[in-house]
GROMACS .gro file of C-alpha atoms in nm:
model
  407
    1UNK     CA    1  -3.282  20.439  -5.795
    2UNK     CA    2  -3.154  20.079  -5.775
    3UNK     CA    3  -2.951  19.967  -6.073
    4UNK     CA    4  -3.125  19.727  -6.309
    5UNK     CA    5  -2.979  19.379  -6.293
    6UNK     CA    6  -2.911  19.255  -6.647
    7UNK     CA    7  -2.762  18.942  -6.803
    8UNK     CA    8  -2.466  19.154  -6.910
    9UNK     CA    9  -2.399  19.253  -6.549
   10UNK     CA   10  -2.403  18.887  -6.444
   11UNK     CA   11  -2.171  18.803  -6.734
   12UNK     CA   12  -1.928  19.080  -6.637
   13UNK     CA   13  -1.924  18.966  -6.274
   14UNK     CA   14  -1.829  18.612  -6.376
   15UNK     CA   15  -1.612  18.690  -6.677
   16UNK     CA   16  -1.829  18.492  -6.920
   17UNK     CA   17  -2.029  18.591  -7.227
   18UNK     CA   18  -2.384  18.722  -7.216
   19UNK     CA   19  -2.480  18.429  -7.441
   20UNK     CA   20  -2.352  18.182  -7.180
   21UNK     CA   21  -2.559  18.354  -6.911
   22UNK     CA   22  -2.868  18.343  -7.134
   23UNK     CA   23  -2.821  17.972  -7.206
   24UNK     CA   24  -2.767  17.889  -6.839
   25UNK     CA   25  -3.065  18.084  -6.705
   26UNK     CA   26  -3.301  17.952  -6.972
   27UNK     CA   27  -3.202  17.592  -6.893
   28UNK     CA   28  -3.062  17.525  -7.239
   29UNK     CA   29  -2.775  17.286  -7.314
   30UNK     CA   30  -2.420  17.386  -7.400
   31UNK     CA   31  -2.323  17.510  -7.053
   32UNK     CA   32  -2.143  17.290  -6.802
   33UNK     CA   33  -2.317  17.211  -6.474
   34UNK     CA   34  -2.054  17.398  -6.271
   35UNK     CA   35  -2.078  17.717  -6.479
   36UNK     CA   36  -2.459  17.697  -6.480
   37UNK     CA   37  -2.465  17.676  -6.100
   38UNK     CA   38  -2.225  17.973  -6.071
   39UNK     CA   39  -2.446  18.181  -6.300
   40UNK     CA   40  -2.766  18.088  -6.116
   41UNK     CA   41  -2.608  18.165  -5.779
   42UNK     CA   42  -2.482  18.503  -5.902
   43UNK     CA   43  -2.827  18.580  -6.046
   44UNK     CA   44  -2.987  18.496  -5.714
   45UNK     CA   45  -2.738  18.706  -5.518
   46UNK     CA   46  -2.785  19.010  -5.743
   47UNK     CA   47  -3.165  18.980  -5.737
   48UNK     CA   48  -3.211  18.900  -6.106
   49UNK     CA   49  -3.565  18.794  -6.204
   50UNK     CA   50  -3.534  18.463  -6.385
   51UNK     CA   51  -3.734  18.391  -6.702
   52UNK     CA   52  -4.067  18.216  -6.652
   53UNK     CA   53  -4.043  17.843  -6.707
   54UNK     CA   54  -3.674  17.836  -6.621
   55UNK     CA   55  -3.561  17.514  -6.461
   56UNK     CA   56  -3.306  17.699  -6.251
   57UNK     CA   57  -3.522  17.840  -5.969
   58UNK     CA   58  -3.655  17.506  -5.852
   59UNK     CA   59  -3.308  17.386  -5.766
   60UNK     CA   60  -3.258  17.682  -5.538
   61UNK     CA   61  -3.595  17.729  -5.380
   62UNK     CA   62  -3.704  18.046  -5.554
   63UNK     CA   63  -4.030  18.214  -5.476
   64UNK     CA   64  -4.326  18.149  -5.711
   65UNK     CA   65  -4.249  18.466  -5.899
   66UNK     CA   66  -3.904  18.336  -5.983
   67UNK     CA   67  -3.745  18.643  -5.824
   68UNK     CA   68  -3.437  18.624  -5.605
   69UNK     CA   69  -3.334  18.877  -5.346
   70UNK     CA   70  -3.621  19.116  -5.419
   71UNK     CA   71  -3.785  19.092  -5.078
   72UNK     CA   72  -3.630  19.159  -4.740
   73UNK     CA   73  -3.812  18.858  -4.600
   74UNK     CA   74  -3.617  18.622  -4.823
   75UNK     CA   75  -3.282  18.776  -4.732
   76UNK     CA   76  -3.255  18.592  -4.401
   77UNK     CA   77  -3.371  18.261  -4.260
   78UNK     CA   78  -3.712  18.258  -4.100
   79UNK     CA   79  -3.864  18.463  -4.378
   80UNK     CA   80  -4.234  18.516  -4.429
   81UNK     CA   81  -4.466  18.394  -4.707
   82UNK     CA   82  -4.231  18.471  -4.995
   83UNK     CA   83  -3.941  18.288  -4.834
   84UNK     CA   84  -3.895  18.001  -4.593
   85UNK     CA   85  -4.177  17.946  -4.341
   86UNK     CA   86  -4.111  18.113  -4.008
   87UNK     CA   87  -4.085  18.454  -3.861
   88UNK     CA   88  -4.099  18.789  -4.031
   89UNK     CA   89  -3.767  18.935  -4.152
   90UNK     CA   90  -3.783  19.193  -3.874
   91UNK     CA   91  -3.745  18.925  -3.613
   92UNK     CA   92  -3.494  18.729  -3.821
   93UNK     CA   93  -3.261  19.031  -3.821
   94UNK     CA   94  -3.275  19.174  -3.470
   95UNK     CA   95  -3.315  19.548  -3.450
   96UNK     CA   96  -3.419  19.584  -3.813
   97UNK     CA   97  -3.728  19.774  -3.916
   98UNK     CA   98  -3.964  19.699  -4.205
   99UNK     CA   99  -3.733  19.863  -4.457
  100UNK     CA  100  -3.411  19.718  -4.320
  101UNK     CA  101  -3.353  19.445  -4.574
  102UNK     CA  102  -3.035  19.255  -4.493
  103UNK     CA  103  -2.806  19.215  -4.791
  104UNK     CA  104  -2.936  19.531  -4.959
  105UNK     CA  105  -2.707  19.767  -4.767
  106UNK     CA  106  -2.453  19.656  -4.511
  107UNK     CA  107  -2.504  19.974  -4.310
  108UNK     CA  108  -2.881  19.945  -4.293
  109UNK     CA  109  -2.859  19.573  -4.228
  110UNK     CA  110  -2.691  19.637  -3.893
  111UNK     CA  111  -2.845  19.972  -3.810
  112UNK     CA  112  -2.933  19.982  -3.443
  113UNK     CA  113  -2.804  19.634  -3.375
  114UNK     CA  114  -2.606  19.624  -3.054
  115UNK     CA  115  -2.497  19.327  -2.846
  116UNK     CA  116  -2.827  19.311  -2.662
  117UNK     CA  117  -3.029  19.337  -2.982
  118UNK     CA  118  -2.825  19.084  -3.173
  119UNK     CA  119  -2.837  18.804  -2.924
  120UNK     CA  120  -3.051  18.897  -2.629
  121UNK     CA  121  -3.400  18.874  -2.774
  122UNK     CA  122  -3.645  18.595  -2.711
  123UNK     CA  123  -3.560  18.319  -2.957
  124UNK     CA  124  -3.809  18.052  -2.855
  125UNK     CA  125  -3.907  17.865  -3.169
  126UNK     CA  126  -3.646  18.052  -3.373
  127UNK     CA  127  -3.392  17.895  -3.604
  128UNK     CA  128  -3.035  17.844  -3.475
  129UNK     CA  129  -2.849  18.172  -3.434
  130UNK     CA  130  -2.516  18.245  -3.599
  131UNK     CA  131  -2.329  18.552  -3.476
  132UNK     CA  132  -2.148  18.777  -3.724
  133UNK     CA  133  -1.884  19.037  -3.642
  134UNK     CA  134  -1.761  19.289  -3.898
  135UNK     CA  135  -1.553  19.604  -3.844
  136UNK     CA  136  -1.753  19.921  -3.924
  137UNK     CA  137  -1.504  20.028  -4.194
  138UNK     CA  138  -1.583  19.715  -4.394
  139UNK     CA  139  -1.956  19.781  -4.371
  140UNK     CA  140  -1.896  20.113  -4.546
  141UNK     CA  141  -1.736  19.945  -4.850
  142UNK     CA  142  -1.994  19.840  -5.113
  143UNK     CA  143  -1.789  19.676  -5.387
  144UNK     CA  144  -1.616  19.392  -5.201
  145UNK     CA  145  -1.726  19.353  -4.839
  146UNK     CA  146  -2.091  19.426  -4.910
  147UNK     CA  147  -2.087  19.132  -5.149
  148UNK     CA  148  -1.914  18.909  -4.892
  149UNK     CA  149  -2.193  19.000  -4.651
  150UNK     CA  150  -2.453  18.924  -4.920
  151UNK     CA  151  -2.304  18.577  -4.955
  152UNK     CA  152  -2.309  18.525  -4.578
  153UNK     CA  153  -2.674  18.622  -4.544
  154UNK     CA  154  -2.773  18.416  -4.847
  155UNK     CA  155  -2.599  18.108  -4.705
  156UNK     CA  156  -2.758  18.165  -4.363
  157UNK     CA  157  -3.096  18.150  -4.532
  158UNK     CA  158  -3.007  17.835  -4.726
  159UNK     CA  159  -2.870  17.652  -4.423
  160UNK     CA  160  -3.145  17.760  -4.183
  161UNK     CA  161  -2.947  18.000  -3.963
  162UNK     CA  162  -3.070  18.325  -3.811
  163UNK     CA  163  -2.785  18.581  -3.838
  164UNK     CA  164  -2.726  18.821  -3.551
  165UNK     CA  165  -2.469  19.101  -3.563
  166UNK     CA  166  -2.239  19.142  -3.266
  167UNK     CA  167  -2.146  19.505  -3.219
  168UNK     CA  168  -1.817  19.612  -3.065
  169UNK     CA  169  -1.892  19.854  -2.781
  170UNK     CA  170  -1.681  20.174  -2.790
  171UNK     CA  171  -1.548  20.138  -2.438
  172UNK     CA  172  -1.312  19.849  -2.504
  173UNK     CA  173  -1.283  19.502  -2.645
  174UNK     CA  174  -1.365  19.351  -2.305
  175UNK     CA  175  -1.728  19.441  -2.382
  176UNK     CA  176  -1.747  19.136  -2.603
  177UNK     CA  177  -1.728  18.903  -2.303
  178UNK     CA  178  -1.992  19.102  -2.114
  179UNK     CA  179  -2.244  19.084  -2.398
  180UNK     CA  180  -2.517  18.819  -2.384
  181UNK     CA  181  -2.358  18.646  -2.684
  182UNK     CA  182  -2.282  18.338  -2.481
  183UNK     CA  183  -2.649  18.248  -2.449
  184UNK     CA  184  -2.731  17.890  -2.554
  185UNK     CA  185  -2.902  17.992  -2.879
  186UNK     CA  186  -2.574  18.126  -3.027
  187UNK     CA  187  -2.410  17.827  -3.197
  188UNK     CA  188  -2.110  17.992  -3.361
  189UNK     CA  189  -1.936  18.313  -3.465
  190UNK     CA  190  -1.807  18.429  -3.804
  191UNK     CA  191  -1.562  18.722  -3.807
  192UNK     CA  192  -1.543  18.910  -4.137
  193UNK     CA  193  -1.221  19.084  -4.241
  194UNK     CA  194  -0.911  19.196  -4.054
  195UNK     CA  195  -0.971  19.225  -3.680
  196UNK     CA  196  -0.714  19.308  -3.413
  197UNK     CA  197  -0.565  19.032  -3.199
  198UNK     CA  198  -0.706  19.173  -2.870
  199UNK     CA  199  -1.058  19.172  -3.015
  200UNK     CA  200  -1.021  18.820  -3.149
  201UNK     CA  201  -0.887  18.695  -2.816
  202UNK     CA  202  -1.186  18.850  -2.640
  203UNK     CA  203  -1.422  18.696  -2.892
  204UNK     CA  204  -1.259  18.359  -2.828
  205UNK     CA  205  -1.362  18.387  -2.463
  206UNK     CA  206  -1.724  18.363  -2.570
  207UNK     CA  207  -1.654  17.992  -2.611
  208UNK     CA  208  -1.815  17.966  -2.955
  209UNK     CA  209  -1.679  17.782  -3.261
  210UNK     CA  210  -1.523  18.049  -3.482
  211UNK     CA  211  -1.461  18.102  -3.854
  212UNK     CA  212  -1.248  18.389  -3.987
  213UNK     CA  213  -1.294  18.541  -4.334
  214UNK     CA  214  -0.993  18.693  -4.515
  215UNK     CA  215  -0.784  18.698  -4.198
  216UNK     CA  216  -0.567  18.466  -3.990
  217UNK     CA  217  -0.471  18.477  -3.623
  218UNK     CA  218  -0.237  18.201  -3.493
  219UNK     CA  219  -0.346  18.263  -3.133
  220UNK     CA  220  -0.710  18.184  -3.210
  221UNK     CA  221  -0.834  17.837  -3.298
  222UNK     CA  222  -1.063  17.893  -3.595
  223UNK     CA  223  -1.136  17.777  -3.945
  224UNK     CA  224  -1.011  18.028  -4.202
  225UNK     CA  225  -1.157  18.116  -4.543
  226UNK     CA  226  -0.915  18.306  -4.766
  227UNK     CA  227  -0.875  18.420  -5.122
  228UNK     CA  228  -0.561  18.321  -5.314
  229UNK     CA  229  -0.428  18.676  -5.282
  230UNK     CA  230  -0.062  18.596  -5.340
  231UNK     CA  231  -0.143  18.386  -5.645
  232UNK     CA  232  -0.377  18.657  -5.779
  233UNK     CA  233  -0.102  18.920  -5.780
  234UNK     CA  234   0.153  18.672  -5.913
  235UNK     CA  235  -0.085  18.591  -6.198
  236UNK     CA  236  -0.149  18.960  -6.276
  237UNK     CA  237   0.221  19.048  -6.267
  238UNK     CA  238   0.315  18.754  -6.490
  239UNK     CA  239   0.052  18.877  -6.736
  240UNK     CA  240   0.221  19.218  -6.752
  241UNK     CA  241   0.569  19.069  -6.781
  242UNK     CA  242   0.454  18.839  -7.062
  243UNK     CA  243   0.338  19.150  -7.250
  244UNK     CA  244   0.688  19.295  -7.235
  245UNK     CA  245   0.653  19.532  -6.940
  246UNK     CA  246   0.999  19.585  -6.788
  247UNK     CA  247   0.908  19.850  -6.531
  248UNK     CA  248   0.619  19.793  -6.291
  249UNK     CA  249   0.494  19.995  -5.994
  250UNK     CA  250   0.280  19.821  -5.733
  251UNK     CA  251   0.040  20.047  -5.541
  252UNK     CA  252  -0.103  19.935  -5.209
  253UNK     CA  253  -0.096  19.961  -4.832
  254UNK     CA  254   0.021  19.659  -4.634
  255UNK     CA  255  -0.142  19.773  -4.310
  256UNK     CA  256  -0.489  19.806  -4.464
  257UNK     CA  257  -0.549  19.432  -4.492
  258UNK     CA  258  -0.358  19.107  -4.483
  259UNK     CA  259  -0.471  19.053  -4.842
  260UNK     CA  260  -0.292  19.371  -4.955
  261UNK     CA  261   0.035  19.250  -4.805
  262UNK     CA  262  -0.005  18.909  -4.968
  263UNK     CA  263  -0.069  19.074  -5.305
  264UNK     CA  264   0.256  19.266  -5.277
  265UNK     CA  265   0.436  18.941  -5.197
  266UNK     CA  266   0.281  18.780  -5.503
  267UNK     CA  267   0.394  19.064  -5.728
  268UNK     CA  268   0.747  19.049  -5.590
  269UNK     CA  269   0.756  18.670  -5.628
  270UNK     CA  270   0.654  18.695  -5.994
  271UNK     CA  271   0.933  18.944  -6.067
  272UNK     CA  272   1.193  18.733  -5.883
  273UNK     CA  273   1.087  18.424  -6.078
  274UNK     CA  274   1.098  18.618  -6.404
  275UNK     CA  275   1.449  18.748  -6.333
  276UNK     CA  276   1.570  18.395  -6.262
  277UNK     CA  277   1.430  18.263  -6.588
  278UNK     CA  278   1.508  18.566  -6.808
  279UNK     CA  279   1.847  18.725  -6.744
  280UNK     CA  280   1.797  18.999  -7.002
  281UNK     CA  281   1.650  19.254  -7.013
  282UNK     CA  282   1.614  19.332  -6.640
  283UNK     CA  283   1.277  19.403  -6.480
  284UNK     CA  284   1.238  19.697  -6.241
  285UNK     CA  285   0.976  19.673  -5.965
  286UNK     CA  286   0.888  19.961  -5.732
  287UNK     CA  287   0.625  20.000  -5.464
  288UNK     CA  288   0.408  20.299  -5.381
  289UNK     CA  289   0.251  20.285  -5.036
  290UNK     CA  290  -0.064  20.498  -5.034
  291UNK     CA  291  -0.288  20.573  -4.731
  292UNK     CA  292  -0.573  20.377  -4.887
  293UNK     CA  293  -0.882  20.381  -4.667
  294UNK     CA  294  -0.804  20.733  -4.545
  295UNK     CA  295  -0.968  21.046  -4.691
  296UNK     CA  296  -0.645  21.178  -4.842
  297UNK     CA  297  -0.527  20.875  -5.036
  298UNK     CA  298  -0.634  21.010  -5.377
  299UNK     CA  299  -0.441  21.331  -5.312
  300UNK     CA  300  -0.133  21.125  -5.223
  301UNK     CA  301  -0.165  20.936  -5.549
  302UNK     CA  302  -0.166  21.268  -5.735
  303UNK     CA  303   0.143  21.381  -5.546
  304UNK     CA  304   0.325  21.059  -5.635
  305UNK     CA  305   0.261  21.120  -6.004
  306UNK     CA  306   0.370  21.485  -5.966
  307UNK     CA  307   0.697  21.373  -5.807
  308UNK     CA  308   0.751  21.120  -6.085
  309UNK     CA  309   0.724  21.392  -6.347
  310UNK     CA  310   0.919  21.652  -6.145
  311UNK     CA  311   1.215  21.416  -6.109
  312UNK     CA  312   1.213  21.349  -6.480
  313UNK     CA  313   1.157  20.979  -6.423
  314UNK     CA  314   0.995  20.786  -6.701
  315UNK     CA  315   0.641  20.664  -6.655
  316UNK     CA  316   0.642  20.292  -6.570
  317UNK     CA  317   0.521  20.061  -6.841
  318UNK     CA  318   0.262  19.920  -6.602
  319UNK     CA  319   0.091  19.972  -6.268
  320UNK     CA  320  -0.037  19.677  -6.066
  321UNK     CA  321  -0.278  19.794  -5.797
  322UNK     CA  322  -0.372  19.611  -5.478
  323UNK     CA  323  -0.740  19.637  -5.569
  324UNK     CA  324  -0.971  19.756  -5.844
  325UNK     CA  325  -1.078  20.074  -5.667
  326UNK     CA  326  -0.720  20.192  -5.658
  327UNK     CA  327  -0.667  20.089  -6.021
  328UNK     CA  328  -0.979  20.270  -6.144
  329UNK     CA  329  -0.877  20.588  -5.962
  330UNK     CA  330  -0.530  20.563  -6.113
  331UNK     CA  331  -0.668  20.520  -6.466
  332UNK     CA  332  -0.881  20.832  -6.423
  333UNK     CA  333  -0.587  21.030  -6.285
  334UNK     CA  334  -0.359  20.924  -6.571
  335UNK     CA  335  -0.623  21.012  -6.830
  336UNK     CA  336  -0.671  21.355  -6.671
  337UNK     CA  337  -0.298  21.413  -6.729
  338UNK     CA  338  -0.329  21.318  -7.095
  339UNK     CA  339  -0.171  20.974  -7.049
  340UNK     CA  340  -0.340  20.705  -7.257
  341UNK     CA  341  -0.421  20.370  -7.096
  342UNK     CA  342  -0.308  20.115  -7.213
  343UNK     CA  343  -0.115  20.276  -7.504
  344UNK     CA  344   0.133  20.462  -7.281
  345UNK     CA  345   0.088  20.270  -6.958
  346UNK     CA  346  -0.095  19.950  -6.864
  347UNK     CA  347  -0.303  19.931  -6.545
  348UNK     CA  348  -0.420  19.609  -6.380
  349UNK     CA  349  -0.628  19.567  -6.064
  350UNK     CA  350  -0.737  19.282  -5.840
  351UNK     CA  351  -1.090  19.183  -5.722
  352UNK     CA  352  -1.311  19.224  -6.033
  353UNK     CA  353  -1.571  19.459  -5.889
  354UNK     CA  354  -1.867  19.560  -6.106
  355UNK     CA  355  -1.723  19.902  -6.196
  356UNK     CA  356  -1.419  19.735  -6.353
  357UNK     CA  357  -1.619  19.601  -6.647
  358UNK     CA  358  -1.807  19.929  -6.688
  359UNK     CA  359  -1.499  20.155  -6.693
  360UNK     CA  360  -1.345  20.306  -7.005
  361UNK     CA  361  -1.115  20.141  -7.080
  362UNK     CA  362  -1.250  19.833  -6.906
  363UNK     CA  363  -1.013  19.714  -6.636
  364UNK     CA  364  -0.798  19.404  -6.663
  365UNK     CA  365  -0.819  19.240  -6.323
  366UNK     CA  366  -0.815  18.916  -6.127
  367UNK     CA  367  -1.145  18.764  -6.015
  368UNK     CA  368  -1.147  18.679  -5.645
  369UNK     CA  369  -1.433  18.533  -5.446
  370UNK     CA  370  -1.672  18.773  -5.275
  371UNK     CA  371  -2.013  18.614  -5.221
  372UNK     CA  372  -1.841  18.275  -5.213
  373UNK     CA  373  -1.620  18.387  -4.923
  374UNK     CA  374  -1.934  18.438  -4.717
  375UNK     CA  375  -2.099  18.117  -4.835
  376UNK     CA  376  -1.793  17.904  -4.768
  377UNK     CA  377  -1.765  18.050  -4.418
  378UNK     CA  378  -2.117  17.929  -4.336
  379UNK     CA  379  -2.036  17.588  -4.485
  380UNK     CA  380  -1.719  17.575  -4.273
  381UNK     CA  381  -1.926  17.649  -3.963
  382UNK     CA  382  -2.164  17.366  -4.053
  383UNK     CA  383  -1.868  17.128  -4.081
  384UNK     CA  384  -1.711  17.259  -3.761
  385UNK     CA  385  -2.027  17.205  -3.559
  386UNK     CA  386  -2.062  16.856  -3.701
  387UNK     CA  387  -1.709  16.751  -3.608
  388UNK     CA  388  -1.642  16.894  -3.263
  389UNK     CA  389  -1.281  16.842  -3.159
  390UNK     CA  390  -1.156  16.807  -3.517
  391UNK     CA  391  -0.865  17.004  -3.657
  392UNK     CA  392  -0.933  17.353  -3.787
  393UNK     CA  393  -0.921  17.400  -4.163
  394UNK     CA  394  -0.781  17.667  -4.392
  395UNK     CA  395  -0.970  17.700  -4.721
  396UNK     CA  396  -0.817  17.904  -5.003
  397UNK     CA  397  -1.044  17.998  -5.294
  398UNK     CA  398  -0.874  18.020  -5.632
  399UNK     CA  399  -0.818  18.328  -5.851
  400UNK     CA  400  -0.888  18.385  -6.222
  401UNK     CA  401  -0.733  18.642  -6.457
  402UNK     CA  402  -0.982  18.849  -6.657
  403UNK     CA  403  -0.814  19.030  -6.947
  404UNK     CA  404  -0.989  19.346  -7.063
  405UNK     CA  405  -0.873  19.670  -7.226
  406UNK     CA  406  -0.658  19.848  -6.965
  407UNK     CA  407  -0.376  19.597  -6.959
   0.00000   0.00000   0.00000
């Protein structure tokens, strides 16, 4: 059963109070314009039904019922009666059936969508087409990449684009250039997440303006939308050091994503800066590389803790994890061993996924853009198409520390 979307959930996502959310959604004063817009956008993305008489929906083109995201037809441009005038959602998302609501589940949103489905259908009278490419492993991840995809699809609707998913054929990256993606109706391509250089170089041969999300490739001319990953980890580590932690273990996997590597750099930078400014007492930083993303990574985490105890080493005063999923797993593992968090060991994550606020203890983390990554990518494509020949841009979205109970 789908989880009920509440004001508290919206508040937890944004790191604000439930009262602030209530004031913003009811159109009352006392909330800044910027915060109000963030709250309304998050409510729309999550599918929250706004109160009747609210002034918020009109600014965003809500349906008469005041409900956002509750109908597949409104999830993509060209929606039917409850969304923008145009085609039915099934034609707006090629290959999707009546129940395939884009934005509800990344896997169902692209189910059955191959190169010929995504870009080879008859598009006479259709809205401009924007191609999306996303590695299958990211489509399986609901807490971060699903929300990036939600933001992409929401922005496509707002800007009048029809999204089409470009599927990577199993017989080699050259298949990209043999797909019908180069047809005139495809105006641009957004690549979501880390993608290998050979694939990106093949995608470049399609001749479409390109925007990359959470990844950079010097060999490919593209606009880039990134989170401030280094600054996020630096911020989190400084928070731990300011609370007197003199031994910190960073858990991550550099090869999983560029963002993971940058977060390790940020943690290391914070410790180096602290050592330069505070000669005594010394700070000890270690790194655990775990096979995150592989089936056995949780077992490896257990083994690391076993080795720590077997060697008689003291438990670190704090763990800083490359993302919230890793941090939440670590908290559970420590608690199962009778180790109290944060009394005996602090744990901090990065990302601020929904589960972080719901955990016990609630997880201290760093808020990084998710839906906004997708939205800003579409905005970057709009700019890119309007200024052909201009220099590519790199946009870095800022981070925000959210202090909760775990650290």
